[in-house]
Structures are given as structure tokens and as C-alpha cells.
């Protein structure tokens, strides 16, 4: 039996061909945050989900942290239509400079 707090083997990857950042456990897709590209400047996060088998381990937060850091590294800005990403951003004001909140 796997310890629910054991995140060894978990990888966070960008899958640009699918417009999402993924949580991978080996070959298994454990979760993702989906985005769209409304223009050349923004990455609009629209949906985040984690498989129930991987819930409660902080994986979604780690995924979003990686995703928004990648957006910053690309020199782009964030729009968060996804409620999870929007809430995460309110707890991480260090990304306020690239966050364009949804009105």
C-alpha cells in the first residue's frame, strides 16, 4: 500500500500540445491544469483537477506553483478563470505583478 503523503515518483510537466500542465506518476496522469491562449501575452487557466486517488497530498498547489513560474519565465501574464488557480494566486501575492484578475 502506498503512503498517501508519499510524493516520490511524482513529476510536474508542461504539455503544450494539450494546453495543460500535468501531474504525472510514471505513465499515469494524476491531474492537470488546463489553459487557453487568448492572445500573445496571456495564459488563461480554465480548469484544474486531481484524480481522487491523489487528493489531499498538495499536488494541485505544487502544479500551479510550477505552472505560474513557467508563465513568468515566458514573460507572459496570468488570467485565472479556474477557481482553484484564482484562489492560489490570492495566497501568493508574489505573482500579483503578472496576474490580471478576472473582473
Short mmCIF file of N, CA and C in Angstrom, two decimals:
data_model
loop_
_atom_site.label_atom_id
_atom_site.label_comp_id
_atom_site.label_asym_id
_atom_site.label_seq_id
_atom_site.Cartn_x
_atom_site.Cartn_y
_atom_site.Cartn_z
N UNK A 1 0.84 -1.17 0.00
CA UNK A 1 0.00 0.00 0.00
C UNK A 1 0.89 1.24 0.00
N UNK A 2 0.54 2.24 -0.83
CA UNK A 2 1.31 3.47 -0.93
C UNK A 2 0.85 4.46 0.11
N UNK A 3 1.80 5.08 0.80
CA UNK A 3 1.51 6.12 1.76
C UNK A 3 0.96 7.33 1.01
N UNK A 4 -0.19 7.87 1.44
CA UNK A 4 -0.83 8.99 0.75
C UNK A 4 0.05 10.23 0.75
N UNK A 5 0.97 10.34 1.68
CA UNK A 5 1.83 11.51 1.72
C UNK A 5 3.11 11.32 0.91
N UNK A 6 3.29 10.16 0.33
CA UNK A 6 4.49 9.86 -0.45
C UNK A 6 4.34 10.42 -1.86
N UNK A 7 5.10 11.47 -2.16
CA UNK A 7 5.03 12.07 -3.48
C UNK A 7 6.22 11.70 -4.35
N UNK A 8 6.99 10.68 -3.92
CA UNK A 8 8.11 10.25 -4.75
C UNK A 8 7.55 9.67 -6.05
N UNK A 9 8.25 9.93 -7.10
CA UNK A 9 7.80 9.45 -8.40
C UNK A 9 6.85 10.41 -9.10
N UNK A 10 6.44 11.47 -8.41
CA UNK A 10 5.54 12.46 -9.00
C UNK A 10 6.37 13.46 -9.80
N UNK A 11 5.89 13.77 -10.99
CA UNK A 11 6.56 14.76 -11.85
C UNK A 11 5.53 15.77 -12.33
N UNK A 12 5.97 17.00 -12.48
CA UNK A 12 5.13 18.07 -12.99
C UNK A 12 5.70 18.46 -14.35
N UNK A 13 4.88 18.37 -15.39
CA UNK A 13 5.37 18.60 -16.74
C UNK A 13 4.43 19.51 -17.52
N UNK A 14 4.99 20.25 -18.45
CA UNK A 14 4.20 21.07 -19.35
C UNK A 14 3.91 20.26 -20.60
N UNK A 15 2.66 20.19 -20.98
CA UNK A 15 2.24 19.51 -22.21
C UNK A 15 1.61 20.55 -23.13
N UNK A 16 2.43 21.37 -23.78
CA UNK A 16 1.88 22.47 -24.58
C UNK A 16 0.97 22.02 -25.72
N UNK A 17 1.20 20.83 -26.25
CA UNK A 17 0.34 20.32 -27.32
C UNK A 17 -1.08 20.07 -26.83
N UNK A 18 -1.25 19.89 -25.52
CA UNK A 18 -2.57 19.67 -24.91
C UNK A 18 -3.06 20.90 -24.16
N UNK A 19 -2.26 21.97 -24.17
CA UNK A 19 -2.57 23.21 -23.44
C UNK A 19 -2.85 22.93 -21.97
N UNK A 20 -1.91 22.23 -21.35
CA UNK A 20 -2.04 21.97 -19.93
C UNK A 20 -0.70 21.63 -19.30
N UNK A 21 -0.67 21.81 -17.99
CA UNK A 21 0.44 21.35 -17.15
C UNK A 21 -0.09 20.12 -16.44
N UNK A 22 0.73 19.09 -16.35
CA UNK A 22 0.26 17.81 -15.83
C UNK A 22 1.02 17.36 -14.59
N UNK A 23 0.31 16.58 -13.78
CA UNK A 23 0.91 15.84 -12.68
C UNK A 23 1.01 14.41 -13.18
N UNK A 24 2.21 13.88 -13.19
CA UNK A 24 2.44 12.52 -13.69
C UNK A 24 3.01 11.64 -12.58
N UNK A 25 2.48 10.45 -12.48
CA UNK A 25 3.01 9.42 -11.59
C UNK A 25 3.44 8.29 -12.52
N UNK A 26 4.67 8.37 -12.96
CA UNK A 26 5.11 7.45 -14.01
C UNK A 26 4.34 7.75 -15.28
N UNK A 27 3.68 6.77 -15.81
CA UNK A 27 2.88 6.94 -17.02
C UNK A 27 1.45 7.37 -16.72
N UNK A 28 1.08 7.42 -15.44
CA UNK A 28 -0.28 7.75 -15.04
C UNK A 28 -0.48 9.26 -14.94
N UNK A 29 -1.53 9.76 -15.56
CA UNK A 29 -1.92 11.16 -15.42
C UNK A 29 -2.69 11.28 -14.11
N UNK A 30 -2.11 11.98 -13.14
CA UNK A 30 -2.73 12.13 -11.82
C UNK A 30 -3.54 13.41 -11.71
N UNK A 31 -3.28 14.37 -12.57
CA UNK A 31 -4.02 15.62 -12.54
C UNK A 31 -3.46 16.60 -13.57
N UNK A 32 -4.13 17.74 -13.70
CA UNK A 32 -3.69 18.73 -14.67
C UNK A 32 -4.34 20.08 -14.38
N UNK A 33 -3.74 21.12 -14.93
CA UNK A 33 -4.37 22.43 -15.01
C UNK A 33 -4.38 22.82 -16.47
N UNK A 34 -5.56 23.05 -17.00
CA UNK A 34 -5.78 23.34 -18.42
C UNK A 34 -5.75 24.85 -18.63
N UNK A 35 -5.24 25.28 -19.77
CA UNK A 35 -5.21 26.70 -20.08
C UNK A 35 -5.56 26.94 -21.54
N UNK A 36 -5.85 28.19 -21.82
CA UNK A 36 -6.04 28.63 -23.21
C UNK A 36 -5.15 29.85 -23.43
N UNK A 37 -4.89 30.17 -24.66
CA UNK A 37 -4.04 31.30 -25.01
C UNK A 37 -4.88 32.33 -25.78
N UNK A 38 -5.51 33.26 -25.05
CA UNK A 38 -6.42 34.21 -25.71
C UNK A 38 -5.70 35.24 -26.58
N UNK A 39 -4.41 35.45 -26.32
CA UNK A 39 -3.61 36.40 -27.09
C UNK A 39 -2.14 36.05 -26.89
N UNK A 40 -1.26 36.89 -27.38
CA UNK A 40 0.18 36.61 -27.30
C UNK A 40 0.78 36.90 -25.93
N UNK A 41 0.01 37.52 -25.04
CA UNK A 41 0.53 37.98 -23.76
C UNK A 41 0.05 37.12 -22.58
N UNK A 42 -1.12 36.53 -22.69
CA UNK A 42 -1.76 35.87 -21.56
C UNK A 42 -1.83 34.35 -21.66
N UNK A 43 -1.79 33.73 -20.49
CA UNK A 43 -2.12 32.32 -20.31
C UNK A 43 -3.33 32.31 -19.39
N UNK A 44 -4.46 31.83 -19.87
CA UNK A 44 -5.72 31.84 -19.13
C UNK A 44 -5.99 30.43 -18.60
N UNK A 45 -5.83 30.26 -17.29
CA UNK A 45 -6.08 28.96 -16.67
C UNK A 45 -7.59 28.79 -16.51
N UNK A 46 -8.12 27.68 -17.02
CA UNK A 46 -9.57 27.48 -17.06
C UNK A 46 -10.08 26.32 -16.22
N UNK A 47 -9.20 25.37 -15.88
CA UNK A 47 -9.68 24.20 -15.13
C UNK A 47 -8.50 23.46 -14.52
N UNK A 48 -8.68 23.03 -13.27
CA UNK A 48 -7.68 22.21 -12.59
C UNK A 48 -8.38 21.04 -11.94
N UNK A 49 -7.79 19.86 -12.06
CA UNK A 49 -8.35 18.70 -11.36
C UNK A 49 -7.25 17.71 -11.02
N UNK A 50 -7.49 16.98 -9.94
CA UNK A 50 -6.58 15.93 -9.49
C UNK A 50 -7.42 14.69 -9.25
N UNK A 51 -6.96 13.56 -9.76
CA UNK A 51 -7.65 12.29 -9.55
C UNK A 51 -7.83 12.05 -8.06
N UNK A 52 -8.99 11.55 -7.67
CA UNK A 52 -9.29 11.30 -6.25
C UNK A 52 -8.23 10.46 -5.55
N UNK A 53 -7.62 9.55 -6.27
CA UNK A 53 -6.59 8.69 -5.68
C UNK A 53 -5.36 9.48 -5.25
N UNK A 54 -5.21 10.71 -5.77
CA UNK A 54 -4.05 11.53 -5.46
C UNK A 54 -4.41 12.76 -4.62
N UNK A 55 -5.67 12.85 -4.22
CA UNK A 55 -6.14 14.01 -3.47
C UNK A 55 -5.51 14.11 -2.08
N UNK A 56 -5.49 15.33 -1.55
CA UNK A 56 -5.02 15.56 -0.19
C UNK A 56 -3.52 15.52 -0.01
N UNK A 57 -2.78 15.56 -1.09
CA UNK A 57 -1.32 15.47 -1.00
C UNK A 57 -0.61 16.76 -1.38
N UNK A 58 -1.39 17.80 -1.68
CA UNK A 58 -0.80 19.08 -2.06
C UNK A 58 -0.31 19.14 -3.49
N UNK A 59 -0.68 18.17 -4.29
CA UNK A 59 -0.17 18.10 -5.66
C UNK A 59 -0.68 19.24 -6.54
N UNK A 60 -1.94 19.61 -6.37
CA UNK A 60 -2.50 20.70 -7.19
C UNK A 60 -1.76 22.00 -6.92
N UNK A 61 -1.48 22.29 -5.68
CA UNK A 61 -0.75 23.50 -5.34
C UNK A 61 0.65 23.51 -5.93
N UNK A 62 1.31 22.38 -5.87
CA UNK A 62 2.65 22.27 -6.46
C UNK A 62 2.60 22.44 -7.98
N UNK A 63 1.57 21.88 -8.59
CA UNK A 63 1.40 22.00 -10.03
C UNK A 63 1.19 23.46 -10.44
N UNK A 64 0.30 24.15 -9.73
CA UNK A 64 0.02 25.55 -10.04
C UNK A 64 1.27 26.40 -9.82
N UNK A 65 2.01 26.12 -8.75
CA UNK A 65 3.26 26.86 -8.50
C UNK A 65 4.21 26.71 -9.68
N UNK A 66 4.36 25.51 -10.18
CA UNK A 66 5.23 25.27 -11.32
C UNK A 66 4.69 25.97 -12.57
N UNK A 67 3.38 25.90 -12.77
CA UNK A 67 2.78 26.48 -13.97
C UNK A 67 2.93 28.00 -13.99
N UNK A 68 2.63 28.67 -12.89
CA UNK A 68 2.72 30.13 -12.90
C UNK A 68 4.18 30.60 -12.96
N UNK A 69 5.08 29.84 -12.38
CA UNK A 69 6.51 30.17 -12.51
C UNK A 69 6.93 30.05 -13.97
N UNK A 70 6.41 29.05 -14.66
CA UNK A 70 6.73 28.88 -16.07
C UNK A 70 6.16 30.02 -16.90
N UNK A 71 4.94 30.45 -16.58
CA UNK A 71 4.34 31.58 -17.29
C UNK A 71 5.22 32.83 -17.10
N UNK A 72 5.67 33.07 -15.86
CA UNK A 72 6.55 34.21 -15.60
C UNK A 72 7.84 34.08 -16.42
N UNK A 73 8.43 32.89 -16.44
CA UNK A 73 9.67 32.68 -17.18
C UNK A 73 9.51 32.94 -18.68
N UNK A 74 8.29 32.74 -19.18
CA UNK A 74 8.00 33.01 -20.60
C UNK A 74 7.75 34.49 -20.87
N UNK A 75 7.69 35.29 -19.79
CA UNK A 75 7.41 36.72 -19.94
C UNK A 75 5.95 37.02 -20.22
N UNK A 76 5.07 36.09 -19.84
CA UNK A 76 3.64 36.26 -20.08
C UNK A 76 2.91 36.62 -18.79
N UNK A 77 1.62 36.86 -18.91
CA UNK A 77 0.76 37.23 -17.79
C UNK A 77 -0.31 36.16 -17.57
N UNK A 78 -0.90 36.16 -16.40
CA UNK A 78 -1.87 35.14 -15.99
C UNK A 78 -3.28 35.72 -15.93
N UNK A 79 -4.22 34.96 -16.45
CA UNK A 79 -5.64 35.17 -16.21
C UNK A 79 -6.12 33.87 -15.58
N UNK A 80 -6.90 33.96 -14.52
CA UNK A 80 -7.35 32.74 -13.83
C UNK A 80 -8.88 32.66 -13.81
N UNK A 81 -9.43 32.01 -14.83
CA UNK A 81 -10.86 31.69 -14.79
C UNK A 81 -11.11 30.45 -13.93
N UNK A 82 -10.07 29.66 -13.73
CA UNK A 82 -10.18 28.47 -12.87
C UNK A 82 -10.23 28.93 -11.42
N UNK A 83 -11.27 28.55 -10.67
CA UNK A 83 -11.37 28.97 -9.27
C UNK A 83 -10.18 28.52 -8.41
N UNK A 84 -9.65 27.34 -8.67
CA UNK A 84 -8.52 26.87 -7.87
C UNK A 84 -7.30 27.76 -8.09
N UNK A 85 -6.98 28.06 -9.33
CA UNK A 85 -5.82 28.90 -9.64
C UNK A 85 -6.04 30.31 -9.08
N UNK A 86 -7.25 30.83 -9.23
CA UNK A 86 -7.55 32.17 -8.71
C UNK A 86 -7.33 32.23 -7.20
N UNK A 87 -7.81 31.23 -6.48
CA UNK A 87 -7.63 31.20 -5.02
C UNK A 87 -6.15 31.05 -4.67
N UNK A 88 -5.43 30.20 -5.39
CA UNK A 88 -4.00 30.01 -5.14
C UNK A 88 -3.26 31.33 -5.30
N UNK A 89 -3.62 32.10 -6.32
CA UNK A 89 -2.96 33.38 -6.56
C UNK A 89 -3.21 34.38 -5.44
N UNK A 90 -4.39 34.34 -4.81
CA UNK A 90 -4.66 35.26 -3.69
C UNK A 90 -3.75 34.95 -2.51
N UNK A 91 -3.29 33.72 -2.41
CA UNK A 91 -2.40 33.32 -1.31
C UNK A 91 -0.92 33.50 -1.65
N UNK A 92 -0.63 33.92 -2.88
CA UNK A 92 0.74 34.08 -3.34
C UNK A 92 0.90 35.43 -4.03
N UNK A 93 0.91 36.50 -3.24
CA UNK A 93 0.97 37.85 -3.82
C UNK A 93 2.25 38.15 -4.59
N UNK A 94 3.24 37.29 -4.49
CA UNK A 94 4.46 37.47 -5.26
C UNK A 94 4.21 37.33 -6.77
N UNK A 95 3.01 36.91 -7.16
CA UNK A 95 2.65 36.83 -8.57
C UNK A 95 1.68 37.93 -8.98
N UNK A 96 1.40 38.88 -8.07
CA UNK A 96 0.49 39.97 -8.41
C UNK A 96 0.95 40.76 -9.62
N UNK A 97 2.26 40.86 -9.82
CA UNK A 97 2.80 41.65 -10.93
C UNK A 97 2.49 41.07 -12.31
N UNK A 98 2.13 39.80 -12.37
CA UNK A 98 1.78 39.20 -13.67
C UNK A 98 0.36 38.67 -13.70
N UNK A 99 -0.43 38.96 -12.66
CA UNK A 99 -1.79 38.46 -12.56
C UNK A 99 -2.78 39.54 -13.02
N UNK A 100 -3.59 39.22 -13.99
CA UNK A 100 -4.66 40.09 -14.43
C UNK A 100 -5.98 39.47 -13.98
N UNK A 101 -6.44 39.84 -12.76
CA UNK A 101 -7.64 39.20 -12.21
C UNK A 101 -8.86 39.35 -13.12
N UNK A 102 -9.71 38.35 -13.09
CA UNK A 102 -10.95 38.37 -13.85
C UNK A 102 -11.90 39.34 -13.14
N UNK A 103 -12.48 40.24 -13.90
CA UNK A 103 -13.39 41.25 -13.31
C UNK A 103 -14.72 40.65 -12.93
#
